Coordinates of C-alpha atoms in Angstrom, one line a residue:
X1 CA 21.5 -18.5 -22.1
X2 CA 22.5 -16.5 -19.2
X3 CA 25.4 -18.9 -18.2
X4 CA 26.8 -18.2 -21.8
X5 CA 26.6 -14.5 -20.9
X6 CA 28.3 -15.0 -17.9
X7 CA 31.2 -17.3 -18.9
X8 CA 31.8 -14.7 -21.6
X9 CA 32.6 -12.5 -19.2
X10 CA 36.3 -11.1 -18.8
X11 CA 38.0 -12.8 -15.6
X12 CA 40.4 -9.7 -15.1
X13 CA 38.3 -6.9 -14.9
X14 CA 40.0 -4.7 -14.1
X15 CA 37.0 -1.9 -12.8
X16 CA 37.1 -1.6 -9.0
X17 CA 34.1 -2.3 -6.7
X18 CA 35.2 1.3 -4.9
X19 CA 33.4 3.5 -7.6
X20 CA 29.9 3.7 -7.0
X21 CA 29.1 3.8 -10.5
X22 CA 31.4 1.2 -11.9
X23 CA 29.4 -1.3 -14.2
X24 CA 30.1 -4.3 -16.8
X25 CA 30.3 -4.5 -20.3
X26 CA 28.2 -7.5 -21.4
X27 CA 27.6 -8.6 -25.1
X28 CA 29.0 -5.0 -25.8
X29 CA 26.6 -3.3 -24.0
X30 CA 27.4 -1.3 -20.7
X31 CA 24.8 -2.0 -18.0
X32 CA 25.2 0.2 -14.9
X33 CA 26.1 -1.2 -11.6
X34 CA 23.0 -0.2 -9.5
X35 CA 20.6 -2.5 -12.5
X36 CA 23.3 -5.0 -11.8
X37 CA 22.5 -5.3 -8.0
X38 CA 19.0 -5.0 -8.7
X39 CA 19.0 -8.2 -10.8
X40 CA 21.4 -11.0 -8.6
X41 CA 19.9 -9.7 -5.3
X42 CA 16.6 -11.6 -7.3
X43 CA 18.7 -14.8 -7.8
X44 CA 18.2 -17.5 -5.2
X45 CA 20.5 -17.5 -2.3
X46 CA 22.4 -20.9 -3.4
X47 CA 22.2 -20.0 -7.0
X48 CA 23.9 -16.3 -5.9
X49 CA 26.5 -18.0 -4.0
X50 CA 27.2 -20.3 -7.0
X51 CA 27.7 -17.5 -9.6
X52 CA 30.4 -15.7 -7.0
X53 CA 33.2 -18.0 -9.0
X54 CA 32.7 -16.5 -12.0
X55 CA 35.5 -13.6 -11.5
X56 CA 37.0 -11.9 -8.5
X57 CA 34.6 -9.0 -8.8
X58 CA 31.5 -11.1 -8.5
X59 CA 32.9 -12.5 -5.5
X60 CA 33.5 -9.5 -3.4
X61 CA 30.0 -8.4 -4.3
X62 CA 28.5 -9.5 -1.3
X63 CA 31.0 -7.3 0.9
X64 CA 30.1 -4.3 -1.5
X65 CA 28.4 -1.5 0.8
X66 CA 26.0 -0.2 -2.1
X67 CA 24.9 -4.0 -3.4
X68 CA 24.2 -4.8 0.8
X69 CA 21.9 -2.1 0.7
X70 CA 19.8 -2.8 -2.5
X71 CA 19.8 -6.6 -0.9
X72 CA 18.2 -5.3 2.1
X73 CA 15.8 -3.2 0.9
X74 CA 14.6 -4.7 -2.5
X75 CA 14.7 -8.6 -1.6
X76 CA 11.2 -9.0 -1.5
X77 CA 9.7 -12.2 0.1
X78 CA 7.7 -14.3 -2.5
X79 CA 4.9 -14.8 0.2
X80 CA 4.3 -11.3 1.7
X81 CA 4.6 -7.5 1.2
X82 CA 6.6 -4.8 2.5
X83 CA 4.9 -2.7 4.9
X84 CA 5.5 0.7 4.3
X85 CA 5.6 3.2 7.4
X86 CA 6.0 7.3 7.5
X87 CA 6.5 8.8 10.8
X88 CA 4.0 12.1 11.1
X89 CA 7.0 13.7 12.8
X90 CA 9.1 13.3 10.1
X91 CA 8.8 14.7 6.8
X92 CA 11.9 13.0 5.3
X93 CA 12.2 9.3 6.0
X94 CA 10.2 6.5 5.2
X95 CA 10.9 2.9 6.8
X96 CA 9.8 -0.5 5.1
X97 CA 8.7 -3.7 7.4
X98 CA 10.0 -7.6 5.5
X99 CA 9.3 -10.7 6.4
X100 CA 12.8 -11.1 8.7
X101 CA 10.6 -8.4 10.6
X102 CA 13.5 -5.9 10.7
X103 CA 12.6 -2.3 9.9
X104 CA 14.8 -0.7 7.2
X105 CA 15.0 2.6 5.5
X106 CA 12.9 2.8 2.5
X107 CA 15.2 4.4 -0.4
X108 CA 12.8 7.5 -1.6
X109 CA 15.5 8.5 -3.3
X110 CA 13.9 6.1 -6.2
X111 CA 11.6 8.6 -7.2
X112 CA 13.4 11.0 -8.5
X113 CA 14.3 9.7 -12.1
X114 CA 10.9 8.5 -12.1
X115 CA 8.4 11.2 -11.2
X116 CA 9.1 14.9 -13.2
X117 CA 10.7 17.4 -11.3
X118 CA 10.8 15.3 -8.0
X119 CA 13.5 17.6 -6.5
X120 CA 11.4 20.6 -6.6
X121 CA 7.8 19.4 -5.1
X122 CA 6.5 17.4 -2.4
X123 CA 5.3 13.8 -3.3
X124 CA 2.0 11.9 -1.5
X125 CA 1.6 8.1 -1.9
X126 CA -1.7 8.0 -1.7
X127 CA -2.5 4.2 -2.6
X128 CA -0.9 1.2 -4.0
X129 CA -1.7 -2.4 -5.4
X130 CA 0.6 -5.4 -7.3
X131 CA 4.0 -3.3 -7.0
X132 CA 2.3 0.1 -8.4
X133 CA 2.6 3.3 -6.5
X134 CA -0.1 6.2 -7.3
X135 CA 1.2 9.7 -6.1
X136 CA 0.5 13.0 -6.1
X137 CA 2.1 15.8 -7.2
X138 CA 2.0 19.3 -5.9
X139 CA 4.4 22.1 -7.1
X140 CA 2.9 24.9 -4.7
X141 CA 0.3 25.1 -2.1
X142 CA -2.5 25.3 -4.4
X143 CA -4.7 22.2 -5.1
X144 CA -5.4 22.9 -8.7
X145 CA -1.8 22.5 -8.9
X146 CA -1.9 18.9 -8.1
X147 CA -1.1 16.0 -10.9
X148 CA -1.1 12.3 -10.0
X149 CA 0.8 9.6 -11.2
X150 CA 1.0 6.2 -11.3
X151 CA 4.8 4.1 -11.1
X152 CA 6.2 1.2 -10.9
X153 CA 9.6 1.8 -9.0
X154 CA 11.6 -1.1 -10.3
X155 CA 10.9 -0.9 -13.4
X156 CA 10.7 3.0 -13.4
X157 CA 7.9 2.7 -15.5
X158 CA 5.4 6.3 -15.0
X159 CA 2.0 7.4 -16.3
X160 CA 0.4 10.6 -15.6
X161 CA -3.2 10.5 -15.2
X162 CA -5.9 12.8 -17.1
X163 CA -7.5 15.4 -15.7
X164 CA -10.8 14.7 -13.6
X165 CA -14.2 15.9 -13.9
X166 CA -14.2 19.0 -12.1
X167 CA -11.2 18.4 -10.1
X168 CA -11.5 20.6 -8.2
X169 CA -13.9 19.1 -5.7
X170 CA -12.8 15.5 -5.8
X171 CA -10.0 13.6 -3.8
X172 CA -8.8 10.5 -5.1
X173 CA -9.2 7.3 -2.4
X174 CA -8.0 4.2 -4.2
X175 CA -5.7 2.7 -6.6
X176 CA -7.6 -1.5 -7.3
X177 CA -6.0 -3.9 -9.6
X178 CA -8.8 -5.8 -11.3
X179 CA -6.7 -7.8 -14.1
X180 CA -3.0 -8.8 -13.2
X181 CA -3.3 -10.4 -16.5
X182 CA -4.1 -7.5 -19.0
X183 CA -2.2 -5.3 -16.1
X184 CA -5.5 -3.2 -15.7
X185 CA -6.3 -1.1 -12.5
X186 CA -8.6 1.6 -11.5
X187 CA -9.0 4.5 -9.2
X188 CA -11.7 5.7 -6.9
X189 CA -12.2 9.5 -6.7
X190 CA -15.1 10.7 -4.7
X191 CA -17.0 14.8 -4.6
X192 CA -15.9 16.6 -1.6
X193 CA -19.0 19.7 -2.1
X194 CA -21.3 18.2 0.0
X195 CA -22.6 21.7 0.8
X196 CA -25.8 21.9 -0.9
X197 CA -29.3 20.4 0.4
X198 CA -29.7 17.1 -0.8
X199 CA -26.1 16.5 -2.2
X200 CA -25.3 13.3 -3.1
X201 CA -21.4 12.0 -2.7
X202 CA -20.2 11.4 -6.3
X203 CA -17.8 8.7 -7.7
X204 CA -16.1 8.8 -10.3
X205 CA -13.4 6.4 -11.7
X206 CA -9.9 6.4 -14.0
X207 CA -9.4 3.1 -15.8
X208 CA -6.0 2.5 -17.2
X209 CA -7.2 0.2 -20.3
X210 CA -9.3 3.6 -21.7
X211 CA -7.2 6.1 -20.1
X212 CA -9.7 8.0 -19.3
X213 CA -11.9 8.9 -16.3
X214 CA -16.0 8.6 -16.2
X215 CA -18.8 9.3 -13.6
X216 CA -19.9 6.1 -12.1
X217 CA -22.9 7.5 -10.1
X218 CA -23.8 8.4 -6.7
X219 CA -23.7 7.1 -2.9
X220 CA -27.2 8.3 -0.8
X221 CA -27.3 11.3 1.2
X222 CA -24.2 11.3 3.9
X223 CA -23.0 8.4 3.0
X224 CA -19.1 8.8 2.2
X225 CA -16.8 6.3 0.6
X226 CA -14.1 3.9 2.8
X227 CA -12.9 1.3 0.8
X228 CA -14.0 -0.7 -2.3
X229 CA -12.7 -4.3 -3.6
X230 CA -12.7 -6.0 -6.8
X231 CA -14.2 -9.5 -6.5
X232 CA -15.2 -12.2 -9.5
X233 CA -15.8 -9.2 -11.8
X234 CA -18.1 -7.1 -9.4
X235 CA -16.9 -3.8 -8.0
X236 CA -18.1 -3.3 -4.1
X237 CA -17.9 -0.1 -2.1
X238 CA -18.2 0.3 1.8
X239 CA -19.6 3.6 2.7
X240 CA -20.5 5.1 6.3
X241 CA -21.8 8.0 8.0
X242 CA -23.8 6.8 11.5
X243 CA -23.5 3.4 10.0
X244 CA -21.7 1.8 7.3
X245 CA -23.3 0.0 4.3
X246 CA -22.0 -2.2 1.5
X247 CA -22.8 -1.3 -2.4
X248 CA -22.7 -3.1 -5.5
X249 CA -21.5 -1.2 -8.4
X250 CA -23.9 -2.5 -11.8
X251 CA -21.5 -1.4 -14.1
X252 CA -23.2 1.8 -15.7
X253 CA -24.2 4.3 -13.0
X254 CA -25.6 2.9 -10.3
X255 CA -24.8 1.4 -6.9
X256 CA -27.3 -1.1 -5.1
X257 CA -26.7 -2.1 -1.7
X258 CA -25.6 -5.9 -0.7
X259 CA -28.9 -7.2 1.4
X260 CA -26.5 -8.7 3.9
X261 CA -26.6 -5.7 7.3
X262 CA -23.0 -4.8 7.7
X263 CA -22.3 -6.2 11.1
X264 CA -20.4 -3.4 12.3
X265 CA -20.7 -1.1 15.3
X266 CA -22.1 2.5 14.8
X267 CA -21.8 5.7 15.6
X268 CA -19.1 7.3 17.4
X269 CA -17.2 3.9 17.4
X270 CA -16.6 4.7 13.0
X271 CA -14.5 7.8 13.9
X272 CA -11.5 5.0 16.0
X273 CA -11.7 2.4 13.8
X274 CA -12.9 2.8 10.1
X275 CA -14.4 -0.8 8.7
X276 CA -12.6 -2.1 5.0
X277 CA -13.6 -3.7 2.3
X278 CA -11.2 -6.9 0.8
X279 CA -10.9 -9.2 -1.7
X280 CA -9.5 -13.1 0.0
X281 CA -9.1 -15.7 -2.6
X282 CA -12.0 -14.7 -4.7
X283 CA -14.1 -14.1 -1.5
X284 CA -15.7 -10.4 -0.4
X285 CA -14.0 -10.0 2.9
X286 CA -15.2 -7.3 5.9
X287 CA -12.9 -6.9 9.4
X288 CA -13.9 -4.0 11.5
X289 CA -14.2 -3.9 15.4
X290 CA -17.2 -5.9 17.3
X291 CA -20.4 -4.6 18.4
X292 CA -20.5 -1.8 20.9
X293 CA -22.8 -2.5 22.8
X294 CA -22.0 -6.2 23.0
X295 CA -18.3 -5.2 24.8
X296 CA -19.2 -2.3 26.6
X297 CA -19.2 -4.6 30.4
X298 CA -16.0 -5.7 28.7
X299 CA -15.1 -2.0 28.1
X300 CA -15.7 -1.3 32.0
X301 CA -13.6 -4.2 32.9
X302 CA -10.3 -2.7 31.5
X303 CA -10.1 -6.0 28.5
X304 CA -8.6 -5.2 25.1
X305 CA -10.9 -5.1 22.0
X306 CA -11.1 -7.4 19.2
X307 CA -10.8 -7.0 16.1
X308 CA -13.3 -9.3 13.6
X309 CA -13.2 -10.3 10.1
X310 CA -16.1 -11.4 8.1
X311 CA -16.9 -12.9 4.8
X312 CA -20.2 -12.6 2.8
X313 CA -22.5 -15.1 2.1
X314 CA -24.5 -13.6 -0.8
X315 CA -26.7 -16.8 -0.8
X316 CA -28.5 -16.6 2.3
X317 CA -27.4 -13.2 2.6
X318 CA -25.2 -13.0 5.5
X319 CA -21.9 -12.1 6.5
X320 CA -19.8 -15.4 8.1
X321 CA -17.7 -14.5 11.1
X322 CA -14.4 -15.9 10.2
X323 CA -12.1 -14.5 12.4
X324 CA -11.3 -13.1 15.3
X325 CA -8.3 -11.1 17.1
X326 CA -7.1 -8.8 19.9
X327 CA -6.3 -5.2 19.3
X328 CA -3.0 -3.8 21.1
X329 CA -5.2 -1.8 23.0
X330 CA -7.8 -1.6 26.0
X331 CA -11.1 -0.8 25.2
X332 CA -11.4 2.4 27.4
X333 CA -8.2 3.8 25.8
X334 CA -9.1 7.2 24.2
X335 CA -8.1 8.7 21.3
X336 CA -7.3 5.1 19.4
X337 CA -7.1 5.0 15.8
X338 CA -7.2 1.9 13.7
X339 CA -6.8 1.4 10.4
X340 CA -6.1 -1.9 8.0
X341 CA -4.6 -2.6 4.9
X342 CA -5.0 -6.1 3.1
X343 CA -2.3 -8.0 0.7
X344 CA -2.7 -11.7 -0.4
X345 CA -3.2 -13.7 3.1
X346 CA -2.3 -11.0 5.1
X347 CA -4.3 -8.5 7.0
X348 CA -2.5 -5.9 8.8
X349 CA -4.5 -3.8 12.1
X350 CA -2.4 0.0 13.0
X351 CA -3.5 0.8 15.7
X352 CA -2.2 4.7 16.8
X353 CA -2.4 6.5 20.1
X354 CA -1.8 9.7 21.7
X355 CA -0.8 10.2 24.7
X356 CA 0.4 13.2 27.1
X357 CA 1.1 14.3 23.2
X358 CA 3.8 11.6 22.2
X359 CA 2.2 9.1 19.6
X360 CA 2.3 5.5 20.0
X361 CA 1.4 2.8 17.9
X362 CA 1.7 -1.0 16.8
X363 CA 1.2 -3.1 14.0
X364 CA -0.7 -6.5 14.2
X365 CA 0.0 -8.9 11.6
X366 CA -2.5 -11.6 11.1
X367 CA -2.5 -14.5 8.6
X368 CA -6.2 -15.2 7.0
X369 CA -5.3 -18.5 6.1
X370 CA -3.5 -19.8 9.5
X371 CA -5.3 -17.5 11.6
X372 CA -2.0 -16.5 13.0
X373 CA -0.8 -13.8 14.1
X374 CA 2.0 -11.5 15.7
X375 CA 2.6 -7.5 16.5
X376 CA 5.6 -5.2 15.9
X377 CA 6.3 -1.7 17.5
X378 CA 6.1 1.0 15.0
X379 CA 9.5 2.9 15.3
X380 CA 10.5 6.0 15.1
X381 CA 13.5 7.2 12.1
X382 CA 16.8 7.3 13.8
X383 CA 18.3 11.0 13.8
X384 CA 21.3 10.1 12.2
X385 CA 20.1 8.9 8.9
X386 CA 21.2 10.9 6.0
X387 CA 18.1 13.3 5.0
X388 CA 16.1 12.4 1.7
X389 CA 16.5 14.5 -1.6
X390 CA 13.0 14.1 -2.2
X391 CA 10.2 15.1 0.1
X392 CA 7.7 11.9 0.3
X393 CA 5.4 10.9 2.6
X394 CA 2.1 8.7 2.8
X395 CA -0.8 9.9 3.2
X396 CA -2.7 7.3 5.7
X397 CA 0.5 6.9 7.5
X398 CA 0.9 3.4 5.8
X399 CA 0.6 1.8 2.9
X400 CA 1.5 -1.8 1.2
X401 CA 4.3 -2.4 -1.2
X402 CA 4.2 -5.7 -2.9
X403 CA 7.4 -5.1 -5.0
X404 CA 6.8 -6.8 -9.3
X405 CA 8.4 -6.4 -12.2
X406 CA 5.5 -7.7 -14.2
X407 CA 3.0 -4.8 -13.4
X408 CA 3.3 -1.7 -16.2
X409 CA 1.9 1.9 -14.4

């Protein structure tokens, strides 16, 4: 059916590739040229190159300046994410990672027919999962003045989420997808007022299908929420203080801890690298550093650290060492800040340092199925790119874009 389309299409179009917003009329119906980019730059390469004979403008597509730059940025590889990367330094810029491993400007730019009055605030992505961004919203400095949303930036789909229970005191943490199917995610807020004796760290939750947010119990005394993952219909949370523990979520208002002892160090060693939960093809993954006091002659002796990913066993109970990788970084390095983020096979390590007040970091990619891996500078946004008209940033520094058209905010 699209062929017909196409053949139907006039041969002498006379509409220039030099205006930015020239589009074409197809089936009597004007479709704008940046949705026209969108959709060839998802055709195959040999299918692409095959539809440039169809008339002169199709065929000097490729060499169009504004078409070159949706290619870049918007191919998406079938097999893995885009790694999304914001500079502290720079409170403009945002810069995307693809599988050709060339860093390229991320256009922000996309937000601003999406999110309400995008010109006039400041924007925080503060999670994402399947191609769905959740950000927050804040007109002035004041935090009751915060509204969060969740899009999907290709297909500028928004919603704007309810009102939490006493907002006022909770942050939200994380966006999870739990049915790609019925398109049906939830987010993880968790009580900040820990100020009273005895105070329990409360949860609470959004779920798109009901729209709606609900109080799904507490976490015990000092225990603060990390991470949480969605596996074969069970929601688990990872929560530390001194020493991190593993939670099952029952469904009503309670949370009961997984037997299996979280083989992760403690202490002081939680502030450099945080542990995270993961789902792995329908498995309940763990990766966090290795035991403290197990490396500390290693620590002495100048080696790197590794970093170590586990998968639990409820059966016996256990956690199953897996796998196993170097950090960037030497074990006595101070002030070393790691961090992970998860997407289909992929696990990706940041590791950040300062030093002599200049920030450096890389970024280790690891594949969970090969056990491969490689690492990539983290760079910083060239001074001559052309500033943002929105003002965007992450919030961790980093989060995963797995670009869909399927997926409905």
């Amino acid at each position: 059916m699209h062929l017909e389309v196409i053949d139907r299409l006039p041969k002498d179009d006379p509409c220039s590739m030099d205006s930015s917003n020239a589009g074409i009329m197809m089936a009597d119906r004007y479709i704008p040229k940046e949705v026209m980019c969108r959709i060839l730059t998802r055709l195959p390469v040999r299918s692409f190159i095959r539809l440039r004979s169809v008339c002169k403008r199709w065929h000097s597509l490729m060499e169009d300046p504004e078409f070159q730059d949706i290619w870049s940025i918007f191919r998406a590889p079938a097999k893995i994410p885009f790694l999304l990367w914001h500079h502290p330094g720079d409170g403009e810029h945002i810069l995307a990672l693809d599988l050709a491993r060339e860093w390229r400007p991320f256009p922000t730019a996309i937000f601003l027919s999406i999110v309400p009055d995008g010109k006039r605030v400041s924007l925080t992505l503060l999670s994402s999962t399947k191609g769905l961004f959740l950000i927050k919203q804040r007109r002035n400095e004041l935090e009751t003045d915060e509204v969060y949303f969740t899009i999907n930036p290709l297909t500028r789909s928004v919603r704007q989420l309810p009102l939490m229970t006493d907002h006022e005191s909770y942050i939200v943490r994380q966006m999870i997808m739990i049915d790609e199917v019925e398109n049906r995610y939830i987010i993880i807020a968790e009580d900040l007022n820990l100020d009273s004796a005895g105070h329990m760290s409360k949860l609470q939750m959004y779920d798109s299908a009901k729209d709606a947010w609900q109080m799904i119990g507490e976490l015990p005394y000092c225990l603060r929420f990390k991470s949480a993952a969605f596996v074969n219909r069970s929601l688990y949370c990872l929560a530390a203080f001194t020493t991190a523990h593993v939670f099952r979520f029952d469904g009503t208002q309670s949370w009961h801890e997984v037997k299996a002892k979280v083989p992760l160090c403690t202490g002081s060693q939680l502030l450099r690298c945080v542990p995270s939960l993961f789902q792995h093809r329908g498995r309940l993954m763990l990766v966090g550093t290795s035991d403290t006091n197990r490396d500390r002659w290693q620590r002495e002796a100048g080696m790197r650290e590794w970093l170590e990913v586990w998968e639990l066993d409820e059966a016996r109970p256990d956690w199953i060492h897996v796998h196993s990788f170097s950090s960037p970084w030497f074990l006595n390095s101070k002030d070393i800040k790691h961090h992970f983020l998860t997407s289909g096979d992929y696990l990706f390590l940041t590791c950040v340092s300062s030093f002599n007040g200049a920030m450096e970091g890389e970024r280790t990619i690891c594949n969970l199925r090969t056990g491969s891996s490689w690492r990539e500078i983290l760079p910083t946004p060239k001074k001559t790119e052309e500033s943002s008209p929105v003002a965007v940033n992450i919030f961790s520094g980093f989060c995963i874009y797995e670009p869909s058209i399927e997926m409905e905010a």
